[in-house]
CSV table of C-alpha atoms in Angstrom, one decimal:
chain,number,residue,atom,x,y,z
Z,23,MET,CA,-114.7,37.8,52.8
Z,24,VAL,CA,-117.5,40.6,53.1
Z,25,HIS,CA,-117.3,43.2,55.5
Z,26,GLU,CA,-119.6,45.9,56.3
Z,27,ILE,CA,-118.5,48.8,58.8
Z,28,ASP,CA,-121.2,51.9,58.7
Z,29,ASP,CA,-121.7,53.3,55.2
Z,30,ILE,CA,-118.8,51.4,53.5
Z,31,ILE,CA,-118.8,47.7,52.3
Z,32,THR,CA,-115.3,46.2,51.6
Z,33,ILE,CA,-115.2,42.8,49.5
Z,34,GLY,CA,-111.8,41.0,49.6
Z,35,ASN,CA,-110.8,37.4,48.1
Z,36,ASP,CA,-108.9,36.7,51.1
Z,37,GLN,CA,-108.9,38.5,54.5
Z,38,ASN,CA,-105.3,37.9,55.4
Z,39,ASN,CA,-103.4,38.1,51.9
Z,40,PRO,CA,-105.8,39.9,49.6
Z,41,THR,CA,-104.8,40.0,45.9
Z,42,LEU,CA,-108.1,42.4,45.5
Z,43,ARG,CA,-110.1,44.4,47.4
Z,44,LEU,CA,-113.1,46.3,46.6
Z,45,ASP,CA,-114.4,49.4,48.4
Z,46,PHE,CA,-118.0,50.5,48.0
Z,47,ALA,CA,-119.2,54.1,50.3
Z,48,TYR,CA,-122.8,54.4,50.6
Z,49,GLN,CA,-124.5,58.0,51.9
Z,50,ASP,CA,-128.2,57.6,52.4
Z,51,GLY,CA,-128.2,54.3,50.5
Z,52,GLN,CA,-126.5,56.1,47.6
Z,53,LEU,CA,-122.8,55.1,46.4
Z,54,VAL,CA,-120.8,57.5,46.4
Z,55,GLN,CA,-117.2,56.1,46.3
Z,56,PHE,CA,-115.7,53.1,44.7
Z,57,VAL,CA,-111.8,52.1,44.9
Z,58,ASN,CA,-110.4,49.1,43.3
Z,59,LYS,CA,-107.1,48.3,44.9
Z,60,GLU,CA,-105.0,45.9,44.1
Z,61,TYR,CA,-102.1,44.0,45.6
Z,62,GLY,CA,-100.0,43.0,43.1
Z,63,PHE,CA,-102.6,41.0,41.4
Z,64,LEU,CA,-103.2,43.6,38.3
Z,65,ASP,CA,-99.3,44.0,37.8
Z,66,THR,CA,-99.5,40.2,36.4
Z,67,LEU,CA,-101.4,41.0,33.9
Z,68,PRO,CA,-100.2,41.2,30.3
Z,69,THR,CA,-99.7,45.2,29.3
Z,70,ARG,CA,-102.0,46.1,27.1
Z,71,MET,CA,-102.4,49.4,26.1
Z,72,THR,CA,-106.6,50.5,26.6
Z,73,SER,CA,-108.3,53.3,23.8
Z,74,GLU,CA,-109.9,56.0,25.5
Z,75,GLN,CA,-113.3,54.6,24.0
Z,76,GLN,CA,-112.7,51.6,25.3
Z,77,ALA,CA,-112.1,53.2,28.9
Z,78,LYS,CA,-115.2,54.9,28.6
Z,79,GLU,CA,-117.3,52.0,27.8
Z,80,THR,CA,-116.0,50.3,31.1
Z,81,ALA,CA,-116.6,53.3,33.2
Z,82,LYS,CA,-119.9,53.7,31.1
Z,83,THR,CA,-120.6,49.5,32.2
Z,84,PHE,CA,-119.9,50.9,35.5
Z,85,ALA,CA,-122.2,53.4,36.3
Z,86,LYS,CA,-124.9,51.0,34.8
Z,87,VAL,CA,-124.2,48.3,36.5
Z,88,PHE,CA,-123.8,49.9,40.1
Z,89,LEU,CA,-125.3,53.2,39.8
Z,90,ASN,CA,-128.6,52.0,37.5
Z,91,GLN,CA,-127.4,55.3,35.1
Z,92,ASP,CA,-126.5,55.5,31.9
Z,93,VAL,CA,-124.3,58.3,31.7
Z,94,LYS,CA,-122.7,60.4,29.1
Z,95,LEU,CA,-119.0,60.9,30.0
Z,96,GLN,CA,-116.2,63.3,28.5
Z,97,LYS,CA,-112.4,63.2,29.2
Z,98,THR,CA,-111.4,65.5,32.7
Z,99,THR,CA,-108.2,66.8,34.6
Z,100,ALA,CA,-106.4,63.3,35.9
Z,101,LEU,CA,-106.9,63.0,39.7
Z,102,SER,CA,-104.1,63.8,41.6
Z,103,GLY,CA,-101.4,61.2,41.5
Z,104,TYR,CA,-103.1,59.2,38.3
Z,105,ASP,CA,-101.8,62.1,36.1
Z,106,THR,CA,-99.5,59.9,33.9
Z,107,ASP,CA,-100.2,58.0,30.2
Z,108,GLN,CA,-101.5,54.8,32.6
Z,109,PHE,CA,-104.4,56.8,33.4
Z,110,ILE,CA,-107.5,58.6,32.5
Z,111,THR,CA,-110.6,60.4,34.5
Z,112,PHE,CA,-113.6,60.9,33.0
Z,113,GLU,CA,-116.7,63.1,34.2
Z,114,ASP,CA,-120.3,62.8,33.6
Z,115,GLU,CA,-122.7,65.5,33.4
Z,116,ASP,CA,-122.9,65.4,37.0
Z,117,HIS,CA,-119.4,66.0,37.6
Z,118,HIS,CA,-118.8,62.4,39.6
Z,119,THR,CA,-115.4,61.2,37.9
Z,120,TYR,CA,-114.4,57.7,37.2
Z,121,LEU,CA,-110.9,56.7,36.9
Z,122,VAL,CA,-109.7,53.9,34.5
Z,123,ALA,CA,-106.2,52.0,34.0
Z,124,LEU,CA,-105.4,52.1,30.6
Z,125,ASN,CA,-103.0,49.1,31.0
Z,126,ILE,CA,-105.2,46.7,32.1
Z,127,ASN,CA,-108.9,48.5,31.2
Z,128,VAL,CA,-110.2,48.0,34.8
Z,129,LEU,CA,-111.8,51.4,36.9
Z,130,LEU,CA,-109.8,51.7,39.4
Z,131,LYS,CA,-112.1,54.6,41.4
Z,132,TYR,CA,-115.7,56.5,41.3
Z,133,ASN,CA,-115.9,59.6,43.0
Z,134,GLU,CA,-119.3,61.0,43.6
Z,135,SER,CA,-119.3,65.2,43.2
Z,136,SER,CA,-119.2,66.7,46.8
């Protein structure tokens, strides 16, 4: 299923009972936020902690594919609500943030700097 309302595109695998949903928010045709919303699906994967370098590569790949940019990333202060050892937050040179879940090596959130 794909829904578009104003500048937000939502992609999900089921309208009534989703296990995965991806939200893309755009402003003036530019991606300003991405949120990966899982509904129990990702919790069923085997736990395997990802290294900081692997997580960084995941964030870089996202930037290359969705933003068409090669970015340099550095670890930064954890996003509010994600300040545990299960998550890592990176920031690029333009202060955009990338949140990666270390136990599943998935980019959960991208925020453009304001």
